C-alpha cells in the first residue's frame, strides 16, 4: 500500500497548490480519482483530512484496501 500512498501524497501536494480548494474538497477529489469510498474512509478516520488519508492508506494491508474501494 506504500506505493498507492505515495501516489496519493504526490497528488495531494499538486492539489494543495490550488488555494481555492479546501482540504475536504481535496480529500473528495483524491478519493474519486483513486476509486476510494470517501464515506467509508471518512467514518474510519472521523475526518476528511487528505493528510490523514495518506497515512491511513499506507497502513492498510492489501486485502483491507478492498473494503474502501469502489468496485
Short mmCIF file of C-alpha atoms in Angstrom, two decimals:
data_model
loop_
_atom_site.label_atom_id
_atom_site.label_comp_id
_atom_site.label_asym_id
_atom_site.label_seq_id
_atom_site.Cartn_x
_atom_site.Cartn_y
_atom_site.Cartn_z
CA UNK A 1 0.00 0.00 0.00
CA UNK A 2 3.06 2.22 0.28
CA UNK A 3 3.13 2.77 -3.49
CA UNK A 4 -0.52 3.88 -3.56
CA UNK A 5 0.01 6.14 -0.55
CA UNK A 6 3.00 7.73 -2.31
CA UNK A 7 0.93 8.39 -5.44
CA UNK A 8 -1.88 9.85 -3.36
CA UNK A 9 0.54 12.06 -1.45
CA UNK A 10 2.03 13.41 -4.70
CA UNK A 11 -1.46 14.22 -5.97
CA UNK A 12 -2.32 15.82 -2.62
CA UNK A 13 0.58 18.24 -2.95
CA UNK A 14 -0.44 19.08 -6.53
CA UNK A 15 -3.97 19.88 -5.42
CA UNK A 16 -2.80 21.72 -2.30
CA UNK A 17 -1.13 24.33 -4.53
CA UNK A 18 -4.61 25.43 -5.59
CA UNK A 19 -5.58 27.89 -2.89
CA UNK A 20 -9.26 27.68 -3.79
CA UNK A 21 -9.54 24.03 -2.73
CA UNK A 22 -10.35 23.18 0.87
CA UNK A 23 -8.83 20.08 2.45
CA UNK A 24 -12.27 18.45 2.40
CA UNK A 25 -12.54 19.06 -1.35
CA UNK A 26 -9.02 17.68 -1.89
CA UNK A 27 -9.99 14.59 0.13
CA UNK A 28 -13.05 14.08 -2.09
CA UNK A 29 -11.08 14.61 -5.32
CA UNK A 30 -8.38 12.13 -4.32
CA UNK A 31 -10.92 9.52 -3.26
CA UNK A 32 -12.76 9.93 -6.55
CA UNK A 33 -9.58 9.76 -8.66
CA UNK A 34 -8.34 6.62 -6.90
CA UNK A 35 -11.79 4.96 -6.75
CA UNK A 36 -11.88 5.07 -2.97
CA UNK A 37 -15.11 5.20 -0.95
CA UNK A 38 -14.84 8.63 0.67
CA UNK A 39 -17.74 7.97 3.07
CA UNK A 40 -16.23 4.76 4.44
CA UNK A 41 -12.80 6.33 4.85
CA UNK A 42 -14.26 9.45 6.48
CA UNK A 43 -16.04 7.21 9.01
CA UNK A 44 -12.83 5.28 9.71
CA UNK A 45 -10.78 8.47 10.13
CA UNK A 46 -13.54 10.56 11.69
CA UNK A 47 -12.47 13.42 9.39
CA UNK A 48 -11.92 14.39 5.76
CA UNK A 49 -8.24 15.26 6.04
CA UNK A 50 -6.23 14.35 2.94
CA UNK A 51 -3.05 14.11 5.01
CA UNK A 52 -4.67 11.56 7.31
CA UNK A 53 -5.84 9.71 4.20
CA UNK A 54 -2.29 9.08 3.00
CA UNK A 55 -1.26 7.73 6.41
CA UNK A 56 -4.39 5.59 6.59
CA UNK A 57 -3.80 4.06 3.14
CA UNK A 58 -0.13 3.37 3.86
CA UNK A 59 -1.06 1.41 6.99
CA UNK A 60 -3.63 -0.82 5.28
CA UNK A 61 -2.89 -4.36 4.22
CA UNK A 62 -3.72 -5.04 0.56
CA UNK A 63 -6.77 -7.15 1.45
CA UNK A 64 -8.08 -4.36 3.70
CA UNK A 65 -7.93 -1.81 0.90
CA UNK A 66 -10.75 -3.55 -0.95
CA UNK A 67 -13.04 -2.55 1.93
CA UNK A 68 -12.50 1.09 0.99
CA UNK A 69 -12.52 0.80 -2.82
CA UNK A 70 -15.41 1.20 -5.22
CA UNK A 71 -15.82 -1.78 -7.47
#
